Coordinates of C-alpha atoms (C1' of nucleotides) in Angstrom, one line a residue:
Chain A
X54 CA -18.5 54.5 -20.6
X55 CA -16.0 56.9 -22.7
X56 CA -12.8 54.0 -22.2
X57 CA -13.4 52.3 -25.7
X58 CA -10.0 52.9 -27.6
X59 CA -9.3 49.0 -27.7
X60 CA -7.4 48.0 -25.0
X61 CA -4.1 46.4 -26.5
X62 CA -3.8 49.7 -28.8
X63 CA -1.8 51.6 -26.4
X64 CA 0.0 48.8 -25.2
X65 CA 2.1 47.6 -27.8
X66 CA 4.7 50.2 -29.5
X67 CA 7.4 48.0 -29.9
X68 CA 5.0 46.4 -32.1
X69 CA 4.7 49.0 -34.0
X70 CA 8.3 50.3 -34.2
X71 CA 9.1 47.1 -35.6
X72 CA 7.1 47.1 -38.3
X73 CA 8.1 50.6 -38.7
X74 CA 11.9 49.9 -38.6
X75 CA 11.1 46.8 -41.1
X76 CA 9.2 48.8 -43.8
X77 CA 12.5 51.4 -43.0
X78 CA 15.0 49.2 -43.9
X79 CA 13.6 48.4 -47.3
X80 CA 12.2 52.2 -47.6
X81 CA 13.9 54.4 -45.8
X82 CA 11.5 57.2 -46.9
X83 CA 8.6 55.2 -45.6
X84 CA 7.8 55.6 -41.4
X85 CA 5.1 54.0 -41.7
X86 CA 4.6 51.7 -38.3
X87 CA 1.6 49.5 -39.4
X88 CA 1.9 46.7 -41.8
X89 CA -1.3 48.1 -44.2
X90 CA 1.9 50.2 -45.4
X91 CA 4.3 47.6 -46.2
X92 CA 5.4 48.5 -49.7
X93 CA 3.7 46.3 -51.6
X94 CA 6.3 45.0 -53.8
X95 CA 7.5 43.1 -50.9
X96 CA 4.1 42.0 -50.3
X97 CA 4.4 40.6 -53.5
X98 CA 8.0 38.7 -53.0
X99 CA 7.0 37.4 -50.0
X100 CA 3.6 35.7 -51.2
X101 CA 5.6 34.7 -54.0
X102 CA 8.8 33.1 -52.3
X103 CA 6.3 31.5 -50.0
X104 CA 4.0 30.0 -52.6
X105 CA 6.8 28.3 -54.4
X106 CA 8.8 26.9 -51.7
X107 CA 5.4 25.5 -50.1
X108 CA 4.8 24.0 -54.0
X109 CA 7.9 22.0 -53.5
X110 CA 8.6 21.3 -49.7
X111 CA 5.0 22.2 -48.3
X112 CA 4.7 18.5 -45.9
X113 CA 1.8 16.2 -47.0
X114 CA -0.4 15.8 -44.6
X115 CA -3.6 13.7 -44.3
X116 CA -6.1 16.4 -44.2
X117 CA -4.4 18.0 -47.5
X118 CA -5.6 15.4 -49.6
X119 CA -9.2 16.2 -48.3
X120 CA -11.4 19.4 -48.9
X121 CA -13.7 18.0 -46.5
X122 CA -15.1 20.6 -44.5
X123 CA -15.8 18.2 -41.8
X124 CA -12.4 16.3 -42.0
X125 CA -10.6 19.3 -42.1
X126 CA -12.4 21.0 -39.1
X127 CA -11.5 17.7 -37.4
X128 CA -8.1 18.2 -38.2
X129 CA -8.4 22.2 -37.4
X130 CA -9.6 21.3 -33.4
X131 CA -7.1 18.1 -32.7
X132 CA -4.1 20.6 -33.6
X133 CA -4.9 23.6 -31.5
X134 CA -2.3 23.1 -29.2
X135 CA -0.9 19.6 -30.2
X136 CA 2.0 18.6 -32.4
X137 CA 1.1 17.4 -35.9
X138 CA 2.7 13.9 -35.3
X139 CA 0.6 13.2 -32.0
X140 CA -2.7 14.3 -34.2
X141 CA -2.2 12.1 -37.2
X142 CA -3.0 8.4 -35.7
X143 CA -6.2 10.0 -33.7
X144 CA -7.1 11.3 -37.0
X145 CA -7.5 8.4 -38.7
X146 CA -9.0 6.9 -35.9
X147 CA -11.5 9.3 -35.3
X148 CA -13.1 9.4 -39.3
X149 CA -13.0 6.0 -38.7
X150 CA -15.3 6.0 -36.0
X151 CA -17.3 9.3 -37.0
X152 CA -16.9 10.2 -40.1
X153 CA -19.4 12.5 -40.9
X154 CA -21.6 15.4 -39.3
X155 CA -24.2 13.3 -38.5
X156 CA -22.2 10.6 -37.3
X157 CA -21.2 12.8 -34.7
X158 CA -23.8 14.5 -33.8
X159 CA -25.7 11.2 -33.0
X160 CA -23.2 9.6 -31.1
X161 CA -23.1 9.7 -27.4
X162 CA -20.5 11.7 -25.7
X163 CA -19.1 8.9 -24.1
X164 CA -17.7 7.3 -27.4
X165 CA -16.7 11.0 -28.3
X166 CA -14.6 11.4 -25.6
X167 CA -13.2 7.5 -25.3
X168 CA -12.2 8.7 -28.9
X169 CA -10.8 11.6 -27.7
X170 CA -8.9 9.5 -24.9
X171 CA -5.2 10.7 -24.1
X172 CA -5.3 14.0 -26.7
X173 CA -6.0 16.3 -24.0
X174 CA -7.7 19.3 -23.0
X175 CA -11.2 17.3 -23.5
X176 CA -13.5 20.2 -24.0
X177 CA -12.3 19.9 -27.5
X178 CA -14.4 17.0 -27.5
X179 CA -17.3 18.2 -26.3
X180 CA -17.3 21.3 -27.7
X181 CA -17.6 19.2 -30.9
X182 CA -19.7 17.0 -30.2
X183 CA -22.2 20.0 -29.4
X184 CA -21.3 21.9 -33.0
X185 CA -22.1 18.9 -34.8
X186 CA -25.5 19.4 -32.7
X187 CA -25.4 22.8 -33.9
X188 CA -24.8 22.1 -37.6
X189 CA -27.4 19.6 -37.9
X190 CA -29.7 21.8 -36.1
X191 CA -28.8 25.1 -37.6
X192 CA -27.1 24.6 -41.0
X193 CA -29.0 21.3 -42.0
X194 CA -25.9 19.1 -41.3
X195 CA -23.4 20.8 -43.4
X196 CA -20.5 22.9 -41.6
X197 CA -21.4 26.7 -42.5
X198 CA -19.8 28.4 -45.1
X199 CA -19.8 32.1 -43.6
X200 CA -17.2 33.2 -41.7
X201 CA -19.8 34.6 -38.6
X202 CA -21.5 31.0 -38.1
X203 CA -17.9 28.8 -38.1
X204 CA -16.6 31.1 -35.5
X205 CA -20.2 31.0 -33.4
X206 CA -19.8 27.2 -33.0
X207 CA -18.1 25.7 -29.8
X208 CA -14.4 25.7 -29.9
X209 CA -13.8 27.3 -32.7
X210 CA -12.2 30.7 -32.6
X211 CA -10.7 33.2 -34.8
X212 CA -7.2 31.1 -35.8
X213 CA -9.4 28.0 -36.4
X214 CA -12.7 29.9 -38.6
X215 CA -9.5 31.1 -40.9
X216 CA -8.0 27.8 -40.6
X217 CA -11.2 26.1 -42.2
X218 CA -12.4 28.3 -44.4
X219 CA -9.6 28.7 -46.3
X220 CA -8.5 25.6 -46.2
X221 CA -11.9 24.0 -47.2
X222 CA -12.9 26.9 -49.6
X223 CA -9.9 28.8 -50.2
X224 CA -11.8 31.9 -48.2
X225 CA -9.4 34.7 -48.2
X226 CA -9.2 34.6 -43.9
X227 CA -5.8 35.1 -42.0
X228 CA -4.7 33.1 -39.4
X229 CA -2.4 33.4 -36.4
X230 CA -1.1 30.4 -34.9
X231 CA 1.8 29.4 -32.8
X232 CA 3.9 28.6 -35.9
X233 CA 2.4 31.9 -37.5
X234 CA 3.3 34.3 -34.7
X235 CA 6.8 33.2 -34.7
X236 CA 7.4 33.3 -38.1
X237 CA 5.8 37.2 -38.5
X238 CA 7.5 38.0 -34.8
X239 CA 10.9 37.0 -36.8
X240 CA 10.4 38.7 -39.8
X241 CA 10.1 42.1 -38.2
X242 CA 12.5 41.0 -35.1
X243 CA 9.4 42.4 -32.9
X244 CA 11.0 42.8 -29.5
X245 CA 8.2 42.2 -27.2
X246 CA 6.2 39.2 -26.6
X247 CA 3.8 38.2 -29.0
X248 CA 1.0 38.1 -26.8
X249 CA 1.5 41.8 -26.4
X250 CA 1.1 42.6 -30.2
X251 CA -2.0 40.8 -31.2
X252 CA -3.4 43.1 -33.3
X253 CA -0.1 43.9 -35.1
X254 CA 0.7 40.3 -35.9
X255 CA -3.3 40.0 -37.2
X256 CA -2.9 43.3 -39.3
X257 CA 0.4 41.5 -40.6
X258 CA -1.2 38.0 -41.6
X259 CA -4.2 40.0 -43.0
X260 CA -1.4 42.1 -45.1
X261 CA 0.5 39.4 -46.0
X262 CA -1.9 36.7 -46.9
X263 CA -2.0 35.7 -50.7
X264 CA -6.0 36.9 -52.0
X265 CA -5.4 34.4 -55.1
X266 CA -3.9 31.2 -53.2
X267 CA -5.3 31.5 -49.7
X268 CA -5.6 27.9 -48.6
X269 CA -1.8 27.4 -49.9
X270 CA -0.7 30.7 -48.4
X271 CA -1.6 29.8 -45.0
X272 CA -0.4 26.5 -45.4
X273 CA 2.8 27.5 -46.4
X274 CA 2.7 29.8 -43.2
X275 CA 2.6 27.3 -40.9
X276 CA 4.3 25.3 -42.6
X277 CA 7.3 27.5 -42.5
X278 CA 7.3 27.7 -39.3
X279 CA 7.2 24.1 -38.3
X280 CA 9.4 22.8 -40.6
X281 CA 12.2 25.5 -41.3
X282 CA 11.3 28.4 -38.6
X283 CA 11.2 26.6 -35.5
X284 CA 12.0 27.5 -32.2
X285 CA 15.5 26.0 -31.7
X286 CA 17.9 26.3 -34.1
X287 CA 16.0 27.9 -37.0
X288 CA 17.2 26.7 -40.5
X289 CA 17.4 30.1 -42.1
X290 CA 20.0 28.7 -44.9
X291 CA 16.3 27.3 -46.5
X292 CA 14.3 29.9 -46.2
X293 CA 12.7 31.5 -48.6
X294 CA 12.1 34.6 -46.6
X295 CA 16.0 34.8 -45.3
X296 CA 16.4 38.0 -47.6
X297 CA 13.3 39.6 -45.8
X298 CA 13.8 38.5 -42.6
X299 CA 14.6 41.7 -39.8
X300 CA 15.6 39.0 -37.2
X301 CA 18.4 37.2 -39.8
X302 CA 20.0 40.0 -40.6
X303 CA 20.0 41.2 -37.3
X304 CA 21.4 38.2 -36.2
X305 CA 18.5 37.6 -33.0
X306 CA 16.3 34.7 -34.8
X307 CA 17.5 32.7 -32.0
X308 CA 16.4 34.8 -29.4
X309 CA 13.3 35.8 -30.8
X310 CA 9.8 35.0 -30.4
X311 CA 10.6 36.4 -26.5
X312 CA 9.0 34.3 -23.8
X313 CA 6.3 35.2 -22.2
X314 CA 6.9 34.7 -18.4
X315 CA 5.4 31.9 -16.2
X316 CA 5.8 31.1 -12.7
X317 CA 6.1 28.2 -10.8
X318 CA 3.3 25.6 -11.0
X319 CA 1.5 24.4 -7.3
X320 CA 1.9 20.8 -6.8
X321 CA -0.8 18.6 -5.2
X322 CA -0.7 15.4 -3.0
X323 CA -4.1 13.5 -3.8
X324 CA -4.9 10.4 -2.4
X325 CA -6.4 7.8 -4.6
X326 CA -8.8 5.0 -3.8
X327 CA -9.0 1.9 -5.7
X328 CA -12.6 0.4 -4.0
X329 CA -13.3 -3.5 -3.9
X330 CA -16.2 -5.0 -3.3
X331 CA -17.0 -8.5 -2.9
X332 CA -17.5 -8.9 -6.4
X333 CA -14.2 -8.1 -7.2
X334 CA -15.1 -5.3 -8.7
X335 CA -13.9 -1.8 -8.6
X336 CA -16.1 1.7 -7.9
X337 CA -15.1 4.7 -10.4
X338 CA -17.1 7.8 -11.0
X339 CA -17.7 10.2 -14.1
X340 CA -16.6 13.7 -13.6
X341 CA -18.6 16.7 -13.5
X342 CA -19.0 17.5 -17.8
X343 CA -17.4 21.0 -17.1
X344 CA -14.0 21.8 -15.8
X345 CA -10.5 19.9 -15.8
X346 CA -10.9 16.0 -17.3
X347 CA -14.8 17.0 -17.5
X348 CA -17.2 14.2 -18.4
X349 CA -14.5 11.6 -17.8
X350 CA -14.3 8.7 -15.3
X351 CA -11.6 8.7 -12.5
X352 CA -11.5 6.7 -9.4
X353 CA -12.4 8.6 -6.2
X354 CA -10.0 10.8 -4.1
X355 CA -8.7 14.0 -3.1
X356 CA -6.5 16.7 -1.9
X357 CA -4.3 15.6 1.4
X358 CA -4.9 18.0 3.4
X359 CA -1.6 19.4 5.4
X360 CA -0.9 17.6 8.6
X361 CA -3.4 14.5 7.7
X362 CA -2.2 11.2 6.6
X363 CA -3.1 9.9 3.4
X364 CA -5.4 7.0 5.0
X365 CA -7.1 9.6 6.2
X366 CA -7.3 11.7 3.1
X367 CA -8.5 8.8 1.4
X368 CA -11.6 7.8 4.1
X369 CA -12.5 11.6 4.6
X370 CA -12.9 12.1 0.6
X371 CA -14.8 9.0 0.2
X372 CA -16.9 9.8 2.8
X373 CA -17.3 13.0 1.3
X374 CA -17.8 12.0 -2.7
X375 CA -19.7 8.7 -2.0
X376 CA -21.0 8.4 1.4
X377 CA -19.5 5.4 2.2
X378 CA -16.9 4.3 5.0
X379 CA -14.0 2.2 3.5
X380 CA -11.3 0.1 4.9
X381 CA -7.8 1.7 3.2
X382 CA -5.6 -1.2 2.6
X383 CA -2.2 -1.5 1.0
X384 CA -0.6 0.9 -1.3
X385 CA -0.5 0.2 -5.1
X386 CA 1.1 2.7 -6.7
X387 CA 2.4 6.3 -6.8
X388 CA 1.9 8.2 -10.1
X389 CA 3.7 11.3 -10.7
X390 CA 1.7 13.5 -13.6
X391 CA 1.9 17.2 -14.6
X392 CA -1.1 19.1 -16.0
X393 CA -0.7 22.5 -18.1
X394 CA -1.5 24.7 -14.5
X395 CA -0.3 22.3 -11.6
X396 CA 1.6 18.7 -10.9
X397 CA -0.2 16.2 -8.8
X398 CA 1.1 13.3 -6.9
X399 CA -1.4 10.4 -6.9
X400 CA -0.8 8.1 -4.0
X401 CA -3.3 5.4 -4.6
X402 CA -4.4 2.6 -2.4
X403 CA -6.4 -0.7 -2.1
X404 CA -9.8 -0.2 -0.2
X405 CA -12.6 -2.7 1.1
X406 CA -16.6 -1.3 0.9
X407 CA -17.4 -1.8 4.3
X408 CA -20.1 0.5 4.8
X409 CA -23.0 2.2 2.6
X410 CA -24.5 2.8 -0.4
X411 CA -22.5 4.6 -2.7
X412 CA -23.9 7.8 -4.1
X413 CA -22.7 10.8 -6.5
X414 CA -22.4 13.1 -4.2
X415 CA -19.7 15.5 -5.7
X416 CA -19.9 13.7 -9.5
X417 CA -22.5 13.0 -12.1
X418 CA -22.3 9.1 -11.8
X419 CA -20.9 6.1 -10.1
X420 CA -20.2 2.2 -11.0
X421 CA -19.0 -0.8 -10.2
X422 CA -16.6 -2.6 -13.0
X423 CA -14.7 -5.6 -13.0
X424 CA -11.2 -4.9 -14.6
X425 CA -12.2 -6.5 -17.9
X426 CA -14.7 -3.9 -18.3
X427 CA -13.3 -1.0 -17.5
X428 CA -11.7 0.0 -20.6
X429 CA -14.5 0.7 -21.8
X430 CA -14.6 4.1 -20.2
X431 CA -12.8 7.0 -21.4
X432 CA -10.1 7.9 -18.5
X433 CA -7.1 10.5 -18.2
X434 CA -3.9 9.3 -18.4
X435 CA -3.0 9.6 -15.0
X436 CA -5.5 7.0 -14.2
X437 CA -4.6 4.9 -17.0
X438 CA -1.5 4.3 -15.4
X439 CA -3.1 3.3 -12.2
X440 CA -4.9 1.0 -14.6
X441 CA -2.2 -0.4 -15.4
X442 CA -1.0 -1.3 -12.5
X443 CA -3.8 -3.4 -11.5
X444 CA -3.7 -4.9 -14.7
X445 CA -0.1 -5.3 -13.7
X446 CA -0.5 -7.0 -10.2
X447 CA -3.5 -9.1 -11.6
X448 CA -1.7 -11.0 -14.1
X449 CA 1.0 -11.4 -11.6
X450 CA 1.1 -15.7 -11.3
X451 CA -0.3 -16.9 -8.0
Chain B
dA377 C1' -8.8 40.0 -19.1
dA378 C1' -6.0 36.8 -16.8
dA379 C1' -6.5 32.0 -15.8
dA380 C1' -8.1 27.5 -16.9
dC381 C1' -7.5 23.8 -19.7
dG382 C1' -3.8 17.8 -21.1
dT383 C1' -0.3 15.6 -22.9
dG384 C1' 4.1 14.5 -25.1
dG385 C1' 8.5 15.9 -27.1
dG386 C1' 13.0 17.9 -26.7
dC387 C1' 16.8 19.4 -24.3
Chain C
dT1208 C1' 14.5 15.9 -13.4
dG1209 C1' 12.3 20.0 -14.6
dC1210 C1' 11.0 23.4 -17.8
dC1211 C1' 9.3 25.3 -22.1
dC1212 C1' 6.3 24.8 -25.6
dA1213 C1' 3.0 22.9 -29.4
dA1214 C1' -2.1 24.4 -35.7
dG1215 C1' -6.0 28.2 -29.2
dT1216 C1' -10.6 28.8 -27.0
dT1217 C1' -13.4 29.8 -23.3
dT1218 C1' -14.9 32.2 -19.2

DNA sequence: AAAACGTGGGC
DNA sequence: TGCCCAAGTTT
């Protein structure tokens, strides 16, 4: 095994005549093409231009008036991948219902996730549920100071350790987020995607980051780029880096970060089986805890299969999931829903048991619940709207 | 190491 | 409508 020069070290040298032609521009004695040689009187400016713009129009956010490890690290999870204003209200909610360590680590993983309800990609949920298992196990129920034992617990990686530890601690750790790669990918107009100069943009952050004000630093980071350097119509005339900034004076800050390419996403026709008993109550089942929508409740159904009708999608998957034969009745609704990797069209029908005793054959449990009941259960949203529409047709006057 | 993993906002 | 993307991590 002689391959070890890191992989992405050879593969990104418009990375690194970026930063070359950036420390160029201010140097032009310096060819230096890695940002350890920024000169560092512009380190200096830009830490300082930073710090005092984020002193007077740095956002106040909830977690900011905390230093809260756990509250924070709350915080840190809910926005990987999710806007600040769809955070806030689950935020609140969620210290509410757990707001400590051990609060969380006790609870069961159904209230986590009925917490975690509509937020999305739910093995942020029970990947915290099992570090607070972890912390009260391993670190006596307070969230680890070191930089090793943050980033060993479930879900939290190198962007999100930073993100805590500096922000709980002021810990002197870079970050690079969405908002932080295309602030950095601006500043030194880097003509490739981002994703293909990870190390660069890392070496940058590290370079750049304040070693006095390091919780402030990377606030102000991010919140540069979500307030002022955003990805339409950046407001340069603000910025307190405008005078640094490779892409502004190049005149490309609208055209950079570069997109990385994505093809078109597959779409799937599921059918959907809403089950009735005599009871007037409805059968749902709790998926698999691993996987897409793990550990949450769905009602039964599958993938139509080309050429076969959607009655017979529905019988053949029941069959197949429950062991049970049922009658498919009239249609309820349709619900049109798009995932990060696929789309899905969810025709769903009225069934009648008719045959059988249900069993989870291809899940981890199944029930019978009356519609009062089964809000109770933590669901995706695509079967929140079918519960909707029961709700709907129930109320309906007779 | 590329693909999986949710949902809502904005245009 | 459809597409891109947002405080990324895991496998």
């Amino acid at each position: 095994m002689s391959r070890r020069s890191s992989p992405q070290r050879n593969r990104s040298p418009r990375a690194k005549a970026a930063i070359a032609a950036y420390i160029a521009d201010i140097d032009s004695t310096n060819s230096a093409g890695s940002a350890s040689n920024l000169p560092s009187f512009v380190v200096q400016q830009l830490r300082q231009a930073l710090l005092s713009w984020y002193a007077h129009q740095g956002r106040d956010l909830p977690w900011r008036h905390s230093r809260d490890p756990y509250a924070i690290w709350i915080s840190e999870i809910m926005l990987q991948q999710t806007q600040v204003t769809t955070v806030i209200p689950y935020y609140r909610r969620w210290l509410q219902r757990f707001p400590n360590v051990d609060s969380l680590a006790a609870a069961d993983l159904q209230d986590v996730l009925k917490t975690w309800e509509g937020l999305g990609y739910y093995a942020r949920a029970r990947n915290l549920h099992r570090a607070a298992q972890t912390i009260g196990q391993q670190h006596g129920g307070r969230f680890p100071q070191q930089f090793d034992q943050a980033l060993a617990l479930s879900g939290i990686g190198r962007t999100t350790a930073g993100g805590i530890l500096s922000a709980a601690f002021n810990q002197p750790w870079p970050i690079l987020d969405g908002n932080v790669k295309r602030v950095l990918t601006r500043l030194i107009a880097l003509d490739c995607p981002p994703s293909q100069a990870l190390p660069e943009l890392w070496d940058l952050s590290t370079t750049l980051l304040s070693p006095t004000q390091p919780r402030d630093f990377n606030q102000a980071l991010m919140d540069l780029g979500a307030t002022l350097c955003t990805r339409r119509h950046p407001n340069c005339q603000q910025c307190p880096w405008q005078p640094y900034c490779r892409a502004y004076n190049l005149n490309v800050q609208s055209e950079l970060p570069m997109s990385e390419a994505r093809g078109p996403l597959p779409h799937k026709h599921i059918g959907v089986a809403v089950i009735w008993n005599d009871q007037q109550q409805i059968l749902i089942d709790r998926r698999r805890p691993q996987g897409l929508l793990g550990g949450l409740w769905e009602f039964p159904g599958g993938k139509i299969e080309a050429g076969e009708t959607v009655e017979a999608c529905i019988q053949r998957e029941v069959q197949e999931e429950l062991g049970i034969h049922v009658e498919v009745g009239k249609q309820l609704t349709t619900v049109d829903h798009a995932y990060s990797h696929f789309k899905v069209t969810l025709n769903v029908y009225h069934c009648r048991h008719r045959q059988g005793e249900p069993q989870p054959l291809e899940c981890d449990e199944i029930r019978w619940v009356t519609l009062e009941e089964i809000s109770q259960f933590p669901f995706p949203k695509a079967n929140l709207q079918i519960i909707a529409a029961l709700q709907q047709a129930h109320h309906l006057p007779t």
